[in-house]
Every structure is written in structure tokens, then in C-alpha cells.
mmCIF file with all atom_site columns, C-alpha atoms and ligand atoms in Angstrom:
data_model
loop_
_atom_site.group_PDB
_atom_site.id
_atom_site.type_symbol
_atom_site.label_atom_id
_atom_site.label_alt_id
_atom_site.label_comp_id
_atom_site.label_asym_id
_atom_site.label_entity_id
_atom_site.label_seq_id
_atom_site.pdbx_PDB_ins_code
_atom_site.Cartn_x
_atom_site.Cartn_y
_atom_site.Cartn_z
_atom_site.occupancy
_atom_site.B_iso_or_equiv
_atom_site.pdbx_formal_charge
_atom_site.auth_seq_id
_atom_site.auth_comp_id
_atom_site.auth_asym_id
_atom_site.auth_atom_id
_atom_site.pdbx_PDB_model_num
ATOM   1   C  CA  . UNK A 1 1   ? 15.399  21.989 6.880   1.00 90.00 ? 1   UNK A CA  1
ATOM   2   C  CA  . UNK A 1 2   ? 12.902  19.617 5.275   1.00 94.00 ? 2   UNK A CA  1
ATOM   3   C  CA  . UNK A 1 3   ? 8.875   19.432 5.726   1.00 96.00 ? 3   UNK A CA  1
ATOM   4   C  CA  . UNK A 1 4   ? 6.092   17.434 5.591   1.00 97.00 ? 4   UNK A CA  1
ATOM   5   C  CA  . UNK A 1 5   ? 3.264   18.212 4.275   1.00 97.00 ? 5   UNK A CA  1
ATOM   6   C  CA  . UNK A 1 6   ? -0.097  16.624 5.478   1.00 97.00 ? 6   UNK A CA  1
ATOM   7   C  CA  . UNK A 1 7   ? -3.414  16.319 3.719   1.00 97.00 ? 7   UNK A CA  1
ATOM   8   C  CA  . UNK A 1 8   ? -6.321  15.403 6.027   1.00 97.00 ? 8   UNK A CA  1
ATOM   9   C  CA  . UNK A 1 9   ? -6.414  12.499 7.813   1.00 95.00 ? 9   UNK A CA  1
ATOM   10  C  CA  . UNK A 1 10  ? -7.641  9.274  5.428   1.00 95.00 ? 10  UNK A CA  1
ATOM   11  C  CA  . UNK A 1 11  ? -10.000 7.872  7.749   1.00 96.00 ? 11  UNK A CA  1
ATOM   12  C  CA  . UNK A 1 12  ? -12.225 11.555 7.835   1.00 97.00 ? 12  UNK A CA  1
ATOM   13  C  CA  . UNK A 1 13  ? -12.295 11.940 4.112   1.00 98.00 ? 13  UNK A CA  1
ATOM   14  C  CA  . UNK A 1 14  ? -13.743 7.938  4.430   1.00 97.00 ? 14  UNK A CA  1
ATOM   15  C  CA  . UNK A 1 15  ? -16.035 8.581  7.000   1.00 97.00 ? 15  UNK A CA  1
ATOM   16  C  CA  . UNK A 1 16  ? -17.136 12.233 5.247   1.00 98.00 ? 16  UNK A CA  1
ATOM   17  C  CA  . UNK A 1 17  ? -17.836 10.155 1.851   1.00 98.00 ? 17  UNK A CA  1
ATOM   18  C  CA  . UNK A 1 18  ? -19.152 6.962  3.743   1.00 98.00 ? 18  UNK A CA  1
ATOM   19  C  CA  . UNK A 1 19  ? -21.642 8.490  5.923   1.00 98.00 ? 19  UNK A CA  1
ATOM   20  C  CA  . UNK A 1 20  ? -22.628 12.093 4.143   1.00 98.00 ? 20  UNK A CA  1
ATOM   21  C  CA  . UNK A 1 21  ? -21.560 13.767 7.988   1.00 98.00 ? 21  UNK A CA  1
ATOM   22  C  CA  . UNK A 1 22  ? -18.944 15.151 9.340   1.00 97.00 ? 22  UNK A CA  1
ATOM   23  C  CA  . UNK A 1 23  ? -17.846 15.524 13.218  1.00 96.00 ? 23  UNK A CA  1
ATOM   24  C  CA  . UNK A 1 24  ? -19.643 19.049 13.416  1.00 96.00 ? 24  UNK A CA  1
ATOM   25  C  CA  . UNK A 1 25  ? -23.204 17.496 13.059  1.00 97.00 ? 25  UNK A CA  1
ATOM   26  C  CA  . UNK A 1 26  ? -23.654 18.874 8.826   1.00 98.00 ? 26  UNK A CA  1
ATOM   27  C  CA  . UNK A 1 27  ? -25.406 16.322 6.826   1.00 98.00 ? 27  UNK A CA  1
ATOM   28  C  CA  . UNK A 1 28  ? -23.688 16.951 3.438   1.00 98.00 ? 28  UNK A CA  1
ATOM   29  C  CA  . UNK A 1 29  ? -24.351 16.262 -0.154  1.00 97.00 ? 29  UNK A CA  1
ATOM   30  C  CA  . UNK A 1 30  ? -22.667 15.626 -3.262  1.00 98.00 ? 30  UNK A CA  1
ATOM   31  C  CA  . UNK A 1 31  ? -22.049 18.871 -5.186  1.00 97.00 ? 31  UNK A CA  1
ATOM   32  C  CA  . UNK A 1 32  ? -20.928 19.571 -8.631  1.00 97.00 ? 32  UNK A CA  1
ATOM   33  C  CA  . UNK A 1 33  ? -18.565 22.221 -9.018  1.00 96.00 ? 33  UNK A CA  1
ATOM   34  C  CA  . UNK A 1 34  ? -19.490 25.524 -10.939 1.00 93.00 ? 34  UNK A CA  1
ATOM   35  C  CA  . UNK A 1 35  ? -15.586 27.006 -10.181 1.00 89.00 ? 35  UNK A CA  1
ATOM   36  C  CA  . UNK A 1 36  ? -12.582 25.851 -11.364 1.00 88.00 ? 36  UNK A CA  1
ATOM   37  C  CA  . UNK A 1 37  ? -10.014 26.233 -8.282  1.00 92.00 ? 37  UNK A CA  1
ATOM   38  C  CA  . UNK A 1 38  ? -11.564 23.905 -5.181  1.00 96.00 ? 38  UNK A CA  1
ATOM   39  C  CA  . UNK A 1 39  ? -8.563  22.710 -3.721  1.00 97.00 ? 39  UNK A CA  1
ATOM   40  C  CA  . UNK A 1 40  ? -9.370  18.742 -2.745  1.00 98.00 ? 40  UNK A CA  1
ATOM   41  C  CA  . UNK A 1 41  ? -7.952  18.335 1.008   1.00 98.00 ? 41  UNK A CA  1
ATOM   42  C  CA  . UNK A 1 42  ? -6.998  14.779 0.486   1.00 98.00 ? 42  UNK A CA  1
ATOM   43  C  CA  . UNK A 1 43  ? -5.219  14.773 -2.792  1.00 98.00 ? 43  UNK A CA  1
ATOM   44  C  CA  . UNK A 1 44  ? -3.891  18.262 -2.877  1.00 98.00 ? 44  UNK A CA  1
ATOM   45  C  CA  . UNK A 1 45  ? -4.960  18.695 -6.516  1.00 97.00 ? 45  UNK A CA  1
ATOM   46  C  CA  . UNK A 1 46  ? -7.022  21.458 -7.692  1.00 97.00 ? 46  UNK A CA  1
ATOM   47  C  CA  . UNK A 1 47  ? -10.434 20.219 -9.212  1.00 97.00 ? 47  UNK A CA  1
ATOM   48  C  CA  . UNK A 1 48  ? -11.752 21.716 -12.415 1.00 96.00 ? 48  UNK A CA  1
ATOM   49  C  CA  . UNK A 1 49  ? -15.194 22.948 -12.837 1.00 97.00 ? 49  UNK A CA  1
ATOM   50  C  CA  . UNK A 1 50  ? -17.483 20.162 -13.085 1.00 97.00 ? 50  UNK A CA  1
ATOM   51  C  CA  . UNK A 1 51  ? -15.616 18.018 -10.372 1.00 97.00 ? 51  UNK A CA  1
ATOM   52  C  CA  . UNK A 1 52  ? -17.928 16.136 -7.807  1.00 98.00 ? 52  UNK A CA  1
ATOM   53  C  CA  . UNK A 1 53  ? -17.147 17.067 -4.326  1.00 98.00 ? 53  UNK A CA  1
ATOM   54  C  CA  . UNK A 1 54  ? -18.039 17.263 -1.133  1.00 98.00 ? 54  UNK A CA  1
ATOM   55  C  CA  . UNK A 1 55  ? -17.526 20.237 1.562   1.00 98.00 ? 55  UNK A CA  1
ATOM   56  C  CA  . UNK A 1 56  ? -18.197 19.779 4.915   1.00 98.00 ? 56  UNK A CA  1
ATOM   57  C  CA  . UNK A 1 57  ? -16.881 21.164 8.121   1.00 98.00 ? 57  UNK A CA  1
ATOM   58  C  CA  . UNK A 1 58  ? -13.255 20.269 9.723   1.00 98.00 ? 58  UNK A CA  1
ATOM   59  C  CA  . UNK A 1 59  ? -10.749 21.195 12.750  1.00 97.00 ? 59  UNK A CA  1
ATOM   60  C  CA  . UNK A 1 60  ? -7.998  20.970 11.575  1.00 96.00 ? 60  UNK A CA  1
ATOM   61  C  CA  . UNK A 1 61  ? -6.057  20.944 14.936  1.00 95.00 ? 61  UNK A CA  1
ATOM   62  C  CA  . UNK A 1 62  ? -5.462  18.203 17.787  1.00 92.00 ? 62  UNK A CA  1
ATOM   63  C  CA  . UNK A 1 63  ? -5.476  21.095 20.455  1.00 93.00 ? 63  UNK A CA  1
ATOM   64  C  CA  . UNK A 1 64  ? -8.260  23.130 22.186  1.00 93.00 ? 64  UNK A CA  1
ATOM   65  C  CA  . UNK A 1 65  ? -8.809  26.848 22.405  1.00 94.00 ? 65  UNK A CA  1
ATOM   66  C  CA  . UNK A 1 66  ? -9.519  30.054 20.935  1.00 95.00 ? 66  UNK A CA  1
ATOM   67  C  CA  . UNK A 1 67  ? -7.290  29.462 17.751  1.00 95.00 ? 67  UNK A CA  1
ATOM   68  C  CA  . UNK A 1 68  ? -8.457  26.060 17.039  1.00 95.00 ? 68  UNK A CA  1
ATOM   69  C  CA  . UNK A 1 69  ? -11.500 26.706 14.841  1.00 95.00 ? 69  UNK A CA  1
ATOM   70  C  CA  . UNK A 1 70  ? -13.138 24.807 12.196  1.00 96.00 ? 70  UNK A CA  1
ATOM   71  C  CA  . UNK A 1 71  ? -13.689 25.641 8.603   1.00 96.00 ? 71  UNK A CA  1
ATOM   72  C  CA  . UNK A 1 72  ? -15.330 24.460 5.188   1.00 97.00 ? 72  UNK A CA  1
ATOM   73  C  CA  . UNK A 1 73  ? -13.104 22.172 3.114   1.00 98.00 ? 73  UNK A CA  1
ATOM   74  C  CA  . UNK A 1 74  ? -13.832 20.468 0.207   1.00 98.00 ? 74  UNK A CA  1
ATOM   75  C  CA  . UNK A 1 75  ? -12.851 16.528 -0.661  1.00 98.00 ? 75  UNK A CA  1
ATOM   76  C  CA  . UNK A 1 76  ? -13.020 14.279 -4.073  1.00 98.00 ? 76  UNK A CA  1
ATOM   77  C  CA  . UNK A 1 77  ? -16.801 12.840 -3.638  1.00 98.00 ? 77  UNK A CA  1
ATOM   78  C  CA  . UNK A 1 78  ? -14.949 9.758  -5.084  1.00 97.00 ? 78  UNK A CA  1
ATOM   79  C  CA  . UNK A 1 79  ? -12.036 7.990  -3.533  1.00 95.00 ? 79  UNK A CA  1
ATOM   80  C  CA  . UNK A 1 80  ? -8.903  9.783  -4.787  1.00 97.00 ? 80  UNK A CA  1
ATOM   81  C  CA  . UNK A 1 81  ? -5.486  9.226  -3.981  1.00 96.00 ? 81  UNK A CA  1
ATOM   82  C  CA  . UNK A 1 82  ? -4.392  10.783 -0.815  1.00 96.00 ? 82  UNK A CA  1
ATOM   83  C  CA  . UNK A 1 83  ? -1.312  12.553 -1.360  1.00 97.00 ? 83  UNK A CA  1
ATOM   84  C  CA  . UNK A 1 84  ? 1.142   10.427 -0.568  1.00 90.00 ? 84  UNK A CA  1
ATOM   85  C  CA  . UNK A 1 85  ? 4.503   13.071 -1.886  1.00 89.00 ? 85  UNK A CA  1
ATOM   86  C  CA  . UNK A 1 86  ? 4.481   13.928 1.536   1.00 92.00 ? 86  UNK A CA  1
ATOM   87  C  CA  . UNK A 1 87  ? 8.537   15.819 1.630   1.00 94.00 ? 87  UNK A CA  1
ATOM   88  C  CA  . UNK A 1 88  ? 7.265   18.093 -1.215  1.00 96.00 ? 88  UNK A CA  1
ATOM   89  C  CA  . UNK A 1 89  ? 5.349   21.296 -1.545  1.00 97.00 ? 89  UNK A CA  1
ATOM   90  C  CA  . UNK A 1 90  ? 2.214   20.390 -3.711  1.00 97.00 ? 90  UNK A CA  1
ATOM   91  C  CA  . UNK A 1 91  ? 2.824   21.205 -6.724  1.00 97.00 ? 91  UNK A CA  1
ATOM   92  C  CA  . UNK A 1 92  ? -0.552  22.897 -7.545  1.00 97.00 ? 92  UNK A CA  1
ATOM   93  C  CA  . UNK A 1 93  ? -0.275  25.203 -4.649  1.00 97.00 ? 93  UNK A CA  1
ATOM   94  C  CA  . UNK A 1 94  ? 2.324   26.736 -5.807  1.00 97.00 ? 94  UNK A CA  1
ATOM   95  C  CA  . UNK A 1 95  ? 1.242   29.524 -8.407  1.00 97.00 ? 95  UNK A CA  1
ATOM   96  C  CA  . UNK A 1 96  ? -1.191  30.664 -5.616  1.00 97.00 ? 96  UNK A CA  1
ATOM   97  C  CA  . UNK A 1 97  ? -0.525  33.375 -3.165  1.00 97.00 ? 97  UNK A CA  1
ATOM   98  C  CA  . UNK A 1 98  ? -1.070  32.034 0.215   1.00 98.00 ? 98  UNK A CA  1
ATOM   99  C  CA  . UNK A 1 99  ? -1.607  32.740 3.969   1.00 97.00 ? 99  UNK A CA  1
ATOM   100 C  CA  . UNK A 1 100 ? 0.277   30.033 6.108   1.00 98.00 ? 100 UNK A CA  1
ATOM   101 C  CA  . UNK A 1 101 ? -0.052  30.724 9.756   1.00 98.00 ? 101 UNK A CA  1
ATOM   102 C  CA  . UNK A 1 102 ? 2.390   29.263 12.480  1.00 98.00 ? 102 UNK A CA  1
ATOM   103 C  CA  . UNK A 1 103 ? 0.916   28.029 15.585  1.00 98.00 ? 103 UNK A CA  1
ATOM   104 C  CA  . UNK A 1 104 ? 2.572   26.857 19.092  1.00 97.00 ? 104 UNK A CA  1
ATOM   105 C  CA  . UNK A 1 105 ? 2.976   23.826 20.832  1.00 96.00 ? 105 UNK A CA  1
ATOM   106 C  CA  . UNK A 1 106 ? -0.162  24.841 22.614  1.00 96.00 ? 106 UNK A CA  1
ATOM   107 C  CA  . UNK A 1 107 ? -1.863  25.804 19.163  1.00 96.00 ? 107 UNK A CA  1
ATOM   108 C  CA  . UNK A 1 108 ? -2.192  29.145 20.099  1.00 97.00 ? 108 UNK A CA  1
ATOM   109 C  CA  . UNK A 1 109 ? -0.954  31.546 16.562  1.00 96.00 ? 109 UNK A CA  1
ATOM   110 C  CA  . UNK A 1 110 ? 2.182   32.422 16.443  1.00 96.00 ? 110 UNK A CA  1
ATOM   111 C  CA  . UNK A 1 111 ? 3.086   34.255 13.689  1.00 96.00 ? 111 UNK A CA  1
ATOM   112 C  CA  . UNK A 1 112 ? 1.194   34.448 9.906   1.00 97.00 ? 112 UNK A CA  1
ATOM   113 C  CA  . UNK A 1 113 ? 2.217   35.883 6.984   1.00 97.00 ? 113 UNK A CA  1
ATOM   114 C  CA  . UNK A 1 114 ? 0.649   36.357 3.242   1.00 97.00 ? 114 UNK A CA  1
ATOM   115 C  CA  . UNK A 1 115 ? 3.242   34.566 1.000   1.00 96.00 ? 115 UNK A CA  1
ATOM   116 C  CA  . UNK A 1 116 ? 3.807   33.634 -2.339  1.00 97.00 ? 116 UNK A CA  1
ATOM   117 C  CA  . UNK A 1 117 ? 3.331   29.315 -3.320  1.00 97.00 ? 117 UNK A CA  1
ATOM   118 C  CA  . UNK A 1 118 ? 6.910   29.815 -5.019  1.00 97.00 ? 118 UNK A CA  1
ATOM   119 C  CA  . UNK A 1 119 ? 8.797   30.642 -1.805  1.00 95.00 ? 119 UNK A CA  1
ATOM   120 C  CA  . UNK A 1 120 ? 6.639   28.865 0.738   1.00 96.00 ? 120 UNK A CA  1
ATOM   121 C  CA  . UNK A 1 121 ? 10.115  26.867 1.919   1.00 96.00 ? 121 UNK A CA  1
ATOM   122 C  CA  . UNK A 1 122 ? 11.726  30.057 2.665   1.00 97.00 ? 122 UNK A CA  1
ATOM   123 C  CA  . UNK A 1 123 ? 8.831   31.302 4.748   1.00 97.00 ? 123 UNK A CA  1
ATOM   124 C  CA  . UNK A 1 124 ? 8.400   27.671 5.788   1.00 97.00 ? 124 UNK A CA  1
ATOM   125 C  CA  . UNK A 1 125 ? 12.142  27.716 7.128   1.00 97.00 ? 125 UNK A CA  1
ATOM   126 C  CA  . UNK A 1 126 ? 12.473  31.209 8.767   1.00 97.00 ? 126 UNK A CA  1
ATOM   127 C  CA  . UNK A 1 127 ? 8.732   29.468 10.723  1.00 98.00 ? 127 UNK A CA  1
ATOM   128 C  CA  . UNK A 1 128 ? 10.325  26.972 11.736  1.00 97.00 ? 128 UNK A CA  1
ATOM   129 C  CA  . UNK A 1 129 ? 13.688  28.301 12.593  1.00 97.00 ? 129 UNK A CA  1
ATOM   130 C  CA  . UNK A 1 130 ? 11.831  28.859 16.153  1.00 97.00 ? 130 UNK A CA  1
ATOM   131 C  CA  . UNK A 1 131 ? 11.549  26.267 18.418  1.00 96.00 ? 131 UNK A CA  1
ATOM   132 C  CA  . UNK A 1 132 ? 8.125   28.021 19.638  1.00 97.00 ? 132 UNK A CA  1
ATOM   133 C  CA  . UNK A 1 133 ? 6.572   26.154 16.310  1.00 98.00 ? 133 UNK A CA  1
ATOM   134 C  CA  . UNK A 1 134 ? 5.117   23.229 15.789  1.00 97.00 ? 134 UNK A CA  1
ATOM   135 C  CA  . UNK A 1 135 ? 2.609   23.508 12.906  1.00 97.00 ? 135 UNK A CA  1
ATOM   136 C  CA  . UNK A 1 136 ? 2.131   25.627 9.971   1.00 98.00 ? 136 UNK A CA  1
ATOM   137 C  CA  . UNK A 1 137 ? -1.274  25.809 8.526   1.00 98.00 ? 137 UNK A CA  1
ATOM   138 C  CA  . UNK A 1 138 ? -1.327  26.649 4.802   1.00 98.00 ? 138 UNK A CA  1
ATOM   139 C  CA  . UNK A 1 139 ? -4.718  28.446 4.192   1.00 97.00 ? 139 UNK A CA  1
ATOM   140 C  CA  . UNK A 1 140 ? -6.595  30.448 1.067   1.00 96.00 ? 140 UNK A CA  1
ATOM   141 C  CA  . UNK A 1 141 ? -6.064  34.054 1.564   1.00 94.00 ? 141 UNK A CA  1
ATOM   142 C  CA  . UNK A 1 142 ? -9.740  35.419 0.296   1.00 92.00 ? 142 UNK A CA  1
ATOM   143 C  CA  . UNK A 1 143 ? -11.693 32.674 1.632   1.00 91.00 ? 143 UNK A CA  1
ATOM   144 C  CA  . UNK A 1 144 ? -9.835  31.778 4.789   1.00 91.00 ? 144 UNK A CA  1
ATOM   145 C  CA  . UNK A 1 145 ? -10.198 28.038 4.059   1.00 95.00 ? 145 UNK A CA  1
ATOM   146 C  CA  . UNK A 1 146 ? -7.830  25.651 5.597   1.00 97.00 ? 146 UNK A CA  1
ATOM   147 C  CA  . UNK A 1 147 ? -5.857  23.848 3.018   1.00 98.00 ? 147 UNK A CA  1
ATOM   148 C  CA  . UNK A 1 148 ? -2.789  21.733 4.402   1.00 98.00 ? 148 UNK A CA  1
ATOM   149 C  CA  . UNK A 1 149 ? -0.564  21.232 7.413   1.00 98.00 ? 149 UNK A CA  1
ATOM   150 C  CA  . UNK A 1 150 ? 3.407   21.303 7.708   1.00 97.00 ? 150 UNK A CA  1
ATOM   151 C  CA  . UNK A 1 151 ? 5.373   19.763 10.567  1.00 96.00 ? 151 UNK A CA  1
ATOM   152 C  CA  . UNK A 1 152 ? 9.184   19.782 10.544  1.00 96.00 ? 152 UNK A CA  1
ATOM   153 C  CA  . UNK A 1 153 ? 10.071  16.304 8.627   1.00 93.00 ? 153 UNK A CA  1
ATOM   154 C  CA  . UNK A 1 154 ? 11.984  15.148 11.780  1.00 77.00 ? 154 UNK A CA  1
ATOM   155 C  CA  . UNK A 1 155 ? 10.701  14.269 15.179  1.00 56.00 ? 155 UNK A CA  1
ATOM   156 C  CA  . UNK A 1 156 ? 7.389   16.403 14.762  1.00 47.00 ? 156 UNK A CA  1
ATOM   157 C  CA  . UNK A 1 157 ? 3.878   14.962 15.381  1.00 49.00 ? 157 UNK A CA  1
ATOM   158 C  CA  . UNK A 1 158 ? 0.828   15.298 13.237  1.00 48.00 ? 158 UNK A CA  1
ATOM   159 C  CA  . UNK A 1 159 ? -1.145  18.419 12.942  1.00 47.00 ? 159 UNK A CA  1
HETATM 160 ZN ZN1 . LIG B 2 .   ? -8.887  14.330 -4.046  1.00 61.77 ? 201 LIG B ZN1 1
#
């Protein structure tokens, strides 16, 4: 079974670092980071202290509802390279423990699970095994922050 795995959208992160808002009415700012672990949403890479980012509020889902809430991510404050190695886990997830939720066609939750970055295919595959799925959303365990989607590779639409 193969995956892809989808930063946010390009034209957001422009519009976030273009304008200094985001679609939930913030007026953000440039930060500099003081912690060495922000995950950027576009690139995938984690930034090390001293990075200059930007965090403002997204939803990261195309459906309505109870489930489909919005969250703080943070983004590069300077254009970065969206990741682009969309058939492979990102690589600097991996040594992290993780919580990746499955939601329905309907985007209501259908299963989530605390998992290890090094087997995220496995949990990815036994997901995904079930028609009922459609997205998995890969998030940080402490801080609950939304950090990438995965679709099947084949036939499946864009978180
Ligand atoms: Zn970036």
C-alpha cells in the first residue's frame, strides 16, 4: 500500500507570509524561535532554535463538523521549499512518537492511535486497510498540533 503525504496547501503558507493573516481573523507576526523542535508545515523539516517563523491558525480539513477543528501551526517566515517527496514518510518525523488519527469520508474520527515515527507505515497500512478511511492526520502528541496529512497514493483526494 503506498501514501502520500501532504504538507499544507502552497497558496496558505503564501497568503500567511504575504498578508501577516490567516483565514481565522489572527493578525500574526514574525517570531524567532527560542525551541529547537517547531515542525515547519510546508517543508516538513524541523527548525532549530533561532529559526524565523510564523504560527498562525489552520483547518486542516475540507469537511464540516464537530471533528474538523483548527489548530496553531507554525511555517518558514521565509519561502522554503514545500515538500515536494510526497510517496515518503518525512524523514524528520520519524524519531518522534506520534498521534495520527484516521478520519471518515465524512471527517468524522475514526480511529487514533499513539505510534512510533519508525513504524508509521504499518499503522498507516492497518488505517487504511478500511475502506471507512480517507485521511490520516499525523499530529504532536503533547501539544496536539496538526502536523501532516496522508491519503492512500491512489485514487484519494486531498486532505
Ligand atoms: Zn519550511
Amino acid at each position: 500500500m503506498h501514501f502520500r503525504y501532504l504538507p499544507i496547501d502552497d497558496e496558505v503558507v503564501r497568503n500567511v507570509r504575504a498578508t501577516l493573516h490567516d483565514a481565522h481573523g489572527n493578525d500574526l507576526h514574525v517570531q524567532i524561535s527560542d525551541d529547537d523542535g517547531n515542525p515547519c508545515r510546508s517543508c516538513l523539516r524541523i527548525t532549530p532554535v533561532g529559526t524565523r517563523l510564523i504560527l498562525f491558525a489552520h483547518k486542516p480539513f475540507t469537511t464540516t463538523g464537530p471533528y474538523a477543528e483548527t489548530g496553531p501551526v507554525f511555517v518558514h517566515a521565509d519561502a522554503c521549499e514545500t515538500y515536494r517527496e510526497q510517496s515518503e514518510f518525512p524523514a524528520d518525523f520519524r524519531p518522534r512518537t506520534l498521534v495520527l488519527r484516521a478520519y471518515n469520508h465524512a471527517g468524522h474520527i475514526h480511529d487514533t492511535i499513539l505510534a512510533p515515527g519508525e513504524t508509521a507505515e504499518e499503522t498507516l497500512e492497518r488505517f487504511f486497510t478500511d475502506p471507512d478511511v480517507a485521511t490520516v492526520h499525523v499530529r504532536n502528541p503533547a501539544w496536539g498540533c496538526f502536523d501532516f496529512a496522508v491519503v492512500r497514493a491512489e485514487g484519494a483526494a486531498a486532505a
